[in-house]
Amino acid sequence: MELLLKDCLAMKHDLAWVEAFRKQTDKESLSVDEALEYIAKDFCDPLIMEKRLMVLNDDDISFFEMAMKKDIIPAPANYGSADKICNMDYAFAFGEQMILHVPEDVRKAYEAINTKAFHERRKKISWLKDCVDLSTVIYGVIRVSDLCRLYRKRKGFEEKDEQILLNMLPDLMRNHDCNVVIKERYMMDIGIADSPFEEKIKYIQKRNPISFPSYSEMKDMIENGYPSKSNAYQKLKSFFYHNMHYQEDYLVALLSALWKPIAKGYTYSELKAYLKELNINLEDTSEPLFRMICKEVWEDTRTLLCNGNKPKIAMPNSTYIFFSDSGNAA
């Protein structure tokens, strides 16, 4: 028997999740069963589904459509797409093998929105989301006009009318958990807005002209979660593989987890503390090599400290900043 979305929601989520929904939507009079029915109906509403799926890129959608045809076990290359769709509660993983299932009513609802117009807008919104997410890592604070320049780096996305992009931003922010705000023609990480770091970063950026990565570099960071083509990051990956004996799948996640704090301004001591939080403890004999590699990584990382540029280009001979204990921008 085909599972419906209501059934899958009941198996995945606990009572606390349902209770939180009832409070947030003033539906406290509904029973658990009624609340699940309401949520499932809401998620399958064509207008709601269209807005929620707008952030999926072509690979995500292709995988989603493949999963709708039959239950599948995602290949490693599809883990990212599977996570996105499962987090949206449009697919569910069951059993020890984590077989992915798309509920029958979700499949039928998707048929109603699977149009050329939907996919044309989805391609733009999902690419804009990628640009927004990347900008929070390497800039922290960015002028909306510069975000538009970043968006146009991709061939086929060169809309000359900036207002087109400005009109898409509110849609993205309303229908996706974007941790950004727009303030006085700047877009910034919500954790930076109205904090002491906001003015500090803006001051730093006045001294450093903004630097834009190429599309191929953007694609690498977005798809792999870190600049995987960088020789310095390849050295770091090799270090963890040979010295710590971590496997490939874990290494990709680990490098991604380290790239973001480095780009945002972690010092070497803060990076080591972060590794301890991840239960990664360096041996004393291997730390000198790790320190040397981290120096190269920091120099070759586009960082908000340099307004999206690399320290080795914008601030040569400045690794003392990375090895200081005072921390830098954010």
GROMACS .gro file of C-alpha atoms in nm:
model
  330
    1MET     CA    1   0.000   0.000   0.000
    2GLU     CA    2   0.127   0.343  -0.092
    3LEU     CA    3   0.219   0.568   0.199
    4LEU     CA    4   0.071   0.916   0.213
    5LEU     CA    5   0.250   1.224   0.340
    6LYS     CA    6   0.045   1.224   0.659
    7ASP     CA    7   0.164   0.869   0.738
    8CYS     CA    8   0.528   0.956   0.671
    9LEU     CA    9   0.511   1.268   0.885
   10ALA     CA   10   0.369   1.061   1.172
   11MET     CA   11   0.658   0.812   1.146
   12LYS     CA   12   0.930   1.077   1.121
   13HIS     CA   13   0.825   1.345   1.368
   14ASP     CA   14   0.747   1.325   1.738
   15LEU     CA   15   0.464   1.486   1.932
   16ALA     CA   16   0.680   1.788   2.018
   17TRP     CA   17   0.711   1.871   1.646
   18VAL     CA   18   0.334   1.853   1.601
   19GLU     CA   19   0.280   2.059   1.916
   20ALA     CA   20   0.519   2.327   1.791
   21PHE     CA   21   0.326   2.347   1.465
   22ARG     CA   22  -0.008   2.380   1.647
   23LYS     CA   23   0.124   2.667   1.858
   24GLN     CA   24   0.288   2.850   1.567
   25THR     CA   25  -0.026   2.832   1.353
   26ASP     CA   26  -0.291   2.879   1.623
   27LYS     CA   27  -0.423   2.529   1.553
   28GLU     CA   28  -0.407   2.407   1.912
   29SER     CA   29  -0.765   2.282   1.893
   30LEU     CA   30  -0.662   2.020   1.637
   31SER     CA   31  -0.585   1.665   1.745
   32VAL     CA   32  -0.250   1.515   1.649
   33ASP     CA   33  -0.414   1.326   1.364
   34GLU     CA   34  -0.595   1.637   1.242
   35ALA     CA   35  -0.277   1.845   1.263
   36LEU     CA   36  -0.084   1.594   1.054
   37GLU     CA   37  -0.366   1.592   0.800
   38TYR     CA   38  -0.358   1.971   0.789
   39ILE     CA   39   0.020   1.986   0.745
   40ALA     CA   40   0.015   1.725   0.468
   41LYS     CA   41  -0.260   1.911   0.283
   42ASP     CA   42  -0.069   2.238   0.322
   43PHE     CA   43   0.259   2.090   0.194
   44CYS     CA   44   0.079   1.944  -0.108
   45ASP     CA   45  -0.096   2.268  -0.198
   46PRO     CA   46   0.047   2.354  -0.544
   47LEU     CA   47   0.127   2.715  -0.449
   48ILE     CA   48   0.302   2.608  -0.129
   49MET     CA   49   0.491   2.324  -0.293
   50GLU     CA   50   0.604   2.546  -0.579
   51LYS     CA   51   0.746   2.803  -0.338
   52ARG     CA   52   0.920   2.541  -0.124
   53LEU     CA   53   1.076   2.357  -0.419
   54MET     CA   54   1.200   2.679  -0.583
   55VAL     CA   55   1.536   2.645  -0.405
   56LEU     CA   56   1.618   2.306  -0.561
   57ASN     CA   57   1.874   2.309  -0.841
   58ASP     CA   58   1.864   2.093  -1.153
   59ASP     CA   59   2.050   1.802  -0.991
   60ASP     CA   60   1.814   1.810  -0.692
   61ILE     CA   61   1.504   1.811  -0.910
   62SER     CA   62   1.638   1.533  -1.135
   63PHE     CA   63   1.702   1.319  -0.829
   64PHE     CA   64   1.360   1.403  -0.683
   65GLU     CA   65   1.188   1.302  -1.007
   66MET     CA   66   1.388   0.980  -1.015
   67ALA     CA   67   1.284   0.901  -0.655
   68MET     CA   68   0.920   0.961  -0.747
   69LYS     CA   69   0.932   0.683  -1.005
   70LYS     CA   70   1.044   0.420  -0.754
   71ASP     CA   71   1.193   0.388  -0.406
   72ILE     CA   72   1.571   0.411  -0.423
   73ILE     CA   73   1.885   0.402  -0.211
   74PRO     CA   74   2.067   0.730  -0.283
   75ALA     CA   75   2.420   0.704  -0.424
   76PRO     CA   76   2.687   0.913  -0.247
   77ALA     CA   77   2.669   1.169  -0.530
   78ASN     CA   78   2.301   1.222  -0.444
   79TYR     CA   79   2.334   1.255  -0.066
   80GLY     CA   80   2.310   1.636  -0.078
   81SER     CA   81   1.994   1.628  -0.289
   82ALA     CA   82   1.841   1.355  -0.073
   83ASP     CA   83   1.908   1.559   0.241
   84LYS     CA   84   1.742   1.868   0.094
   85ILE     CA   85   1.428   1.683  -0.009
   86CYS     CA   86   1.405   1.489   0.318
   87ASN     CA   87   1.451   1.809   0.519
   88MET     CA   88   1.154   1.953   0.328
   89ASP     CA   89   0.950   1.645   0.421
   90TYR     CA   90   0.880   1.557   0.059
   91ALA     CA   91   1.077   1.230   0.081
   92PHE     CA   92   1.151   0.994   0.368
   93ALA     CA   93   1.427   0.740   0.437
   94PHE     CA   94   1.324   0.408   0.590
   95GLY     CA   95   1.500   0.096   0.713
   96GLU     CA   96   1.863   0.010   0.770
   97GLN     CA   97   1.938   0.067   0.404
   98MET     CA   98   1.777   0.414   0.421
   99ILE     CA   99   1.550   0.350   0.124
  100LEU     CA  100   1.404   0.678   0.001
  101HIS     CA  101   1.028   0.698  -0.047
  102VAL     CA  102   0.820   0.983  -0.192
  103PRO     CA  103   0.457   0.973  -0.068
  104GLU     CA  104   0.185   0.921  -0.327
  105ASP     CA  105   0.009   1.253  -0.263
  106VAL     CA  106   0.341   1.438  -0.298
  107ARG     CA  107   0.390   1.278  -0.640
  108LYS     CA  108   0.043   1.384  -0.754
  109ALA     CA  109   0.091   1.738  -0.622
  110TYR     CA  110   0.421   1.769  -0.809
  111GLU     CA  111   0.247   1.681  -1.137
  112ALA     CA  112   0.042   2.001  -1.100
  113ILE     CA  113   0.347   2.229  -1.071
  114ASN     CA  114   0.581   2.049  -1.311
  115THR     CA  115   0.565   2.317  -1.580
  116LYS     CA  116   0.814   2.502  -1.796
  117ALA     CA  117   0.738   2.829  -1.614
  118PHE     CA  118   0.805   2.667  -1.274
  119HIS     CA  119   1.140   2.527  -1.382
  120GLU     CA  120   1.253   2.851  -1.546
  121ARG     CA  121   1.194   3.043  -1.223
  122ARG     CA  122   1.331   2.758  -1.008
  123LYS     CA  123   1.661   2.766  -1.196
  124LYS     CA  124   1.697   3.139  -1.119
  125ILE     CA  125   1.586   3.120  -0.757
  126SER     CA  126   1.806   2.819  -0.677
  127TRP     CA  127   2.112   2.986  -0.832
  128LEU     CA  128   2.037   3.304  -0.639
  129LYS     CA  129   2.016   3.096  -0.321
  130ASP     CA  130   2.358   2.948  -0.395
  131CYS     CA  131   2.498   3.298  -0.441
  132VAL     CA  132   2.338   3.418  -0.117
  133ASP     CA  133   2.471   3.121   0.080
  134LEU     CA  134   2.821   3.165  -0.064
  135SER     CA  135   2.821   3.538   0.006
  136THR     CA  136   2.752   3.483   0.377
  137VAL     CA  137   3.072   3.278   0.396
  138ILE     CA  138   3.321   3.485   0.197
  139TYR     CA  139   3.177   3.836   0.247
  140GLY     CA  140   2.949   3.833   0.549
  141VAL     CA  141   2.818   4.170   0.433
  142ILE     CA  142   2.767   4.247   0.065
  143ARG     CA  143   2.599   4.524  -0.132
  144VAL     CA  144   2.289   4.394  -0.307
  145SER     CA  145   2.432   4.534  -0.633
  146ASP     CA  146   2.747   4.322  -0.580
  147LEU     CA  147   2.532   4.016  -0.507
  148CYS     CA  148   2.374   4.075  -0.848
  149ARG     CA  149   2.723   4.083  -1.003
  150LEU     CA  150   2.799   3.752  -0.834
  151TYR     CA  151   2.475   3.606  -0.972
  152ARG     CA  152   2.568   3.712  -1.326
  153LYS     CA  153   2.893   3.514  -1.314
  154ARG     CA  154   2.704   3.211  -1.444
  155LYS     CA  155   2.645   3.187  -1.817
  156GLY     CA  156   2.279   3.225  -1.904
  157PHE     CA  157   2.203   3.421  -1.587
  158GLU     CA  158   2.309   3.766  -1.707
  159GLU     CA  159   1.983   3.957  -1.651
  160LYS     CA  160   2.073   4.319  -1.719
  161ASP     CA  161   1.778   4.457  -1.527
  162GLU     CA  162   1.892   4.450  -1.166
  163GLN     CA  163   1.533   4.489  -1.051
  164ILE     CA  164   1.462   4.135  -1.172
  165LEU     CA  165   1.709   4.005  -0.918
  166LEU     CA  166   1.589   4.240  -0.647
  167ASN     CA  167   1.236   4.111  -0.699
  168MET     CA  168   1.356   3.751  -0.655
  169LEU     CA  169   1.530   3.815  -0.322
  170PRO     CA  170   1.212   3.864  -0.116
  171ASP     CA  171   1.065   3.546  -0.267
  172LEU     CA  172   1.377   3.355  -0.170
  173MET     CA  173   1.383   3.496   0.183
  174ARG     CA  174   1.011   3.434   0.243
  175ASN     CA  175   1.014   3.076   0.125
  176HIS     CA  176   1.350   2.947   0.241
  177ASP     CA  177   1.534   2.942   0.571
  178CYS     CA  178   1.786   3.204   0.460
  179ASN     CA  179   1.987   3.335   0.753
  180VAL     CA  180   2.024   3.678   0.594
  181VAL     CA  181   1.864   4.021   0.615
  182ILE     CA  182   1.861   4.318   0.378
  183LYS     CA  183   1.954   4.646   0.542
  184GLU     CA  184   2.015   4.973   0.361
  185ARG     CA  185   2.098   4.807   0.026
  186TYR     CA  186   2.330   4.561   0.199
  187MET     CA  187   2.261   4.194   0.245
  188MET     CA  188   2.423   4.035   0.547
  189ASP     CA  189   2.435   3.728   0.764
  190ILE     CA  190   2.167   3.765   1.030
  191GLY     CA  191   2.427   3.703   1.301
  192ILE     CA  192   2.625   4.006   1.182
  193ALA     CA  193   2.334   4.249   1.144
  194ASP     CA  194   2.320   4.506   1.428
  195SER     CA  195   2.621   4.348   1.599
  196PRO     CA  196   2.962   4.515   1.653
  197PHE     CA  197   3.090   4.309   1.360
  198GLU     CA  198   2.865   4.483   1.108
  199GLU     CA  199   3.046   4.816   1.118
  200LYS     CA  200   3.381   4.644   1.160
  201ILE     CA  201   3.333   4.441   0.843
  202LYS     CA  202   3.208   4.744   0.650
  203TYR     CA  203   3.518   4.934   0.762
  204ILE     CA  204   3.743   4.647   0.647
  205GLN     CA  205   3.564   4.635   0.313
  206LYS     CA  206   3.623   5.005   0.251
  207ARG     CA  207   3.996   4.933   0.268
  208ASN     CA  208   3.975   4.625   0.044
  209PRO     CA  209   3.798   4.632  -0.293
  210ILE     CA  210   3.558   4.344  -0.337
  211SER     CA  211   3.693   4.037  -0.516
  212PHE     CA  212   3.467   3.800  -0.709
  213PRO     CA  213   3.547   3.433  -0.768
  214SER     CA  214   3.506   3.296  -1.118
  215TYR     CA  215   3.200   3.085  -1.193
  216SER     CA  216   3.408   2.766  -1.193
  217GLU     CA  217   3.544   2.854  -0.849
  218MET     CA  218   3.194   2.936  -0.724
  219LYS     CA  219   3.064   2.606  -0.860
  220ASP     CA  220   3.342   2.418  -0.682
  221MET     CA  221   3.271   2.580  -0.345
  222ILE     CA  222   2.895   2.540  -0.379
  223GLU     CA  223   2.894   2.178  -0.498
  224ASN     CA  224   3.177   2.046  -0.279
  225GLY     CA  225   3.126   2.266   0.026
  226TYR     CA  226   3.482   2.400   0.014
  227PRO     CA  227   3.740   2.503  -0.250
  228SER     CA  228   3.838   2.147  -0.340
  229LYS     CA  229   4.059   2.252  -0.633
  230SER     CA  230   4.288   2.452  -0.402
  231ASN     CA  231   4.628   2.285  -0.356
  232ALA     CA  232   4.628   2.394   0.008
  233TYR     CA  233   4.294   2.225   0.077
  234GLN     CA  234   4.411   1.914  -0.106
  235LYS     CA  235   4.711   1.906   0.129
  236LEU     CA  236   4.479   1.939   0.428
  237LYS     CA  237   4.261   1.658   0.297
  238SER     CA  238   4.569   1.441   0.246
  239PHE     CA  239   4.681   1.517   0.602
  240PHE     CA  240   4.354   1.396   0.750
  241TYR     CA  241   4.356   1.091   0.524
  242HIS     CA  242   4.715   0.977   0.591
  243ASN     CA  243   4.764   1.102   0.948
  244MET     CA  244   4.413   1.059   1.090
  245HIS     CA  245   4.295   0.778   0.857
  246TYR     CA  246   3.956   0.933   0.780
  247GLN     CA  247   3.755   0.799   0.488
  248GLU     CA  248   3.658   0.995   0.177
  249ASP     CA  249   3.293   1.063   0.266
  250TYR     CA  250   3.388   1.197   0.609
  251LEU     CA  251   3.672   1.406   0.465
  252VAL     CA  252   3.437   1.595   0.234
  253ALA     CA  253   3.210   1.683   0.528
  254LEU     CA  254   3.509   1.773   0.747
  255LEU     CA  255   3.671   2.003   0.490
  256SER     CA  256   3.339   2.175   0.438
  257ALA     CA  257   3.299   2.220   0.814
  258LEU     CA  258   3.647   2.376   0.838
  259TRP     CA  259   3.626   2.601   0.532
  260LYS     CA  260   3.341   2.815   0.663
  261PRO     CA  261   3.496   2.920   0.996
  262ILE     CA  262   3.831   2.983   0.827
  263ALA     CA  263   3.663   3.206   0.569
  264LYS     CA  264   3.471   3.386   0.842
  265GLY     CA  265   3.784   3.464   1.040
  266TYR     CA  266   3.883   3.184   1.280
  267THR     CA  267   4.238   3.200   1.409
  268TYR     CA  268   4.456   2.892   1.435
  269SER     CA  269   4.383   2.851   1.807
  270GLU     CA  270   4.008   2.886   1.742
  271LEU     CA  271   4.034   2.629   1.463
  272LYS     CA  272   4.202   2.379   1.695
  273ALA     CA  273   3.934   2.438   1.959
  274TYR     CA  274   3.671   2.377   1.691
  275LEU     CA  275   3.839   2.049   1.597
  276LYS     CA  276   3.818   1.938   1.960
  277GLU     CA  277   3.444   2.009   1.951
  278LEU     CA  278   3.432   1.769   1.656
  279ASN     CA  279   3.623   1.513   1.867
  280ILE     CA  280   3.932   1.545   1.648
  281ASN     CA  281   4.250   1.546   1.855
  282LEU     CA  282   4.584   1.608   1.689
  283GLU     CA  283   4.890   1.421   1.807
  284ASP     CA  284   5.178   1.639   1.922
  285THR     CA  285   5.405   1.490   1.657
  286SER     CA  286   5.169   1.579   1.374
  287GLU     CA  287   5.077   1.930   1.482
  288PRO     CA  288   5.378   2.110   1.325
  289LEU     CA  289   5.279   1.971   0.984
  290PHE     CA  290   4.913   2.055   1.046
  291ARG     CA  291   5.008   2.410   1.145
  292MET     CA  292   5.212   2.458   0.829
  293ILE     CA  293   4.929   2.329   0.609
  294CYS     CA  294   4.674   2.549   0.787
  295LYS     CA  295   4.894   2.850   0.715
  296GLU     CA  296   4.871   2.771   0.342
  297VAL     CA  297   4.498   2.706   0.371
  298TRP     CA  298   4.436   3.041   0.539
  299GLU     CA  299   4.641   3.226   0.278
  300ASP     CA  300   4.447   3.055  -0.004
  301THR     CA  301   4.094   3.102   0.140
  302ARG     CA  302   3.865   3.376   0.016
  303THR     CA  303   3.771   3.548   0.339
  304LEU     CA  304   3.546   3.826   0.461
  305LEU     CA  305   3.857   3.977   0.621
  306CYS     CA  306   3.971   4.056   0.266
  307ASN     CA  307   3.624   4.128   0.121
  308GLY     CA  308   3.618   3.799  -0.069
  309ASN     CA  309   3.983   3.804  -0.170
  310LYS     CA  310   4.259   3.569  -0.054
  311PRO     CA  311   4.502   3.693   0.214
  312LYS     CA  312   4.802   3.593   0.003
  313ILE     CA  313   4.681   3.843  -0.261
  314ALA     CA  314   4.517   4.117  -0.054
  315MET     CA  315   4.743   4.097   0.253
  316PRO     CA  316   5.071   3.920   0.171
  317ASN     CA  317   5.292   3.829   0.467
  318SER     CA  318   5.008   3.868   0.714
  319THR     CA  319   4.977   3.517   0.860
  320TYR     CA  320   5.047   3.665   1.202
  321ILE     CA  321   4.675   3.755   1.198
  322PHE     CA  322   4.582   3.389   1.164
  323PHE     CA  323   4.820   3.287   1.441
  324SER     CA  324   4.712   3.563   1.680
  325ASP     CA  325   4.487   3.488   1.977
  326SER     CA  326   4.270   3.796   1.940
  327GLY     CA  327   4.061   3.668   1.647
  328ASN     CA  328   3.973   3.864   1.336
  329ALA     CA  329   3.661   4.000   1.172
  330ALA     CA  330   3.384   3.757   1.260
   0.00000   0.00000   0.00000
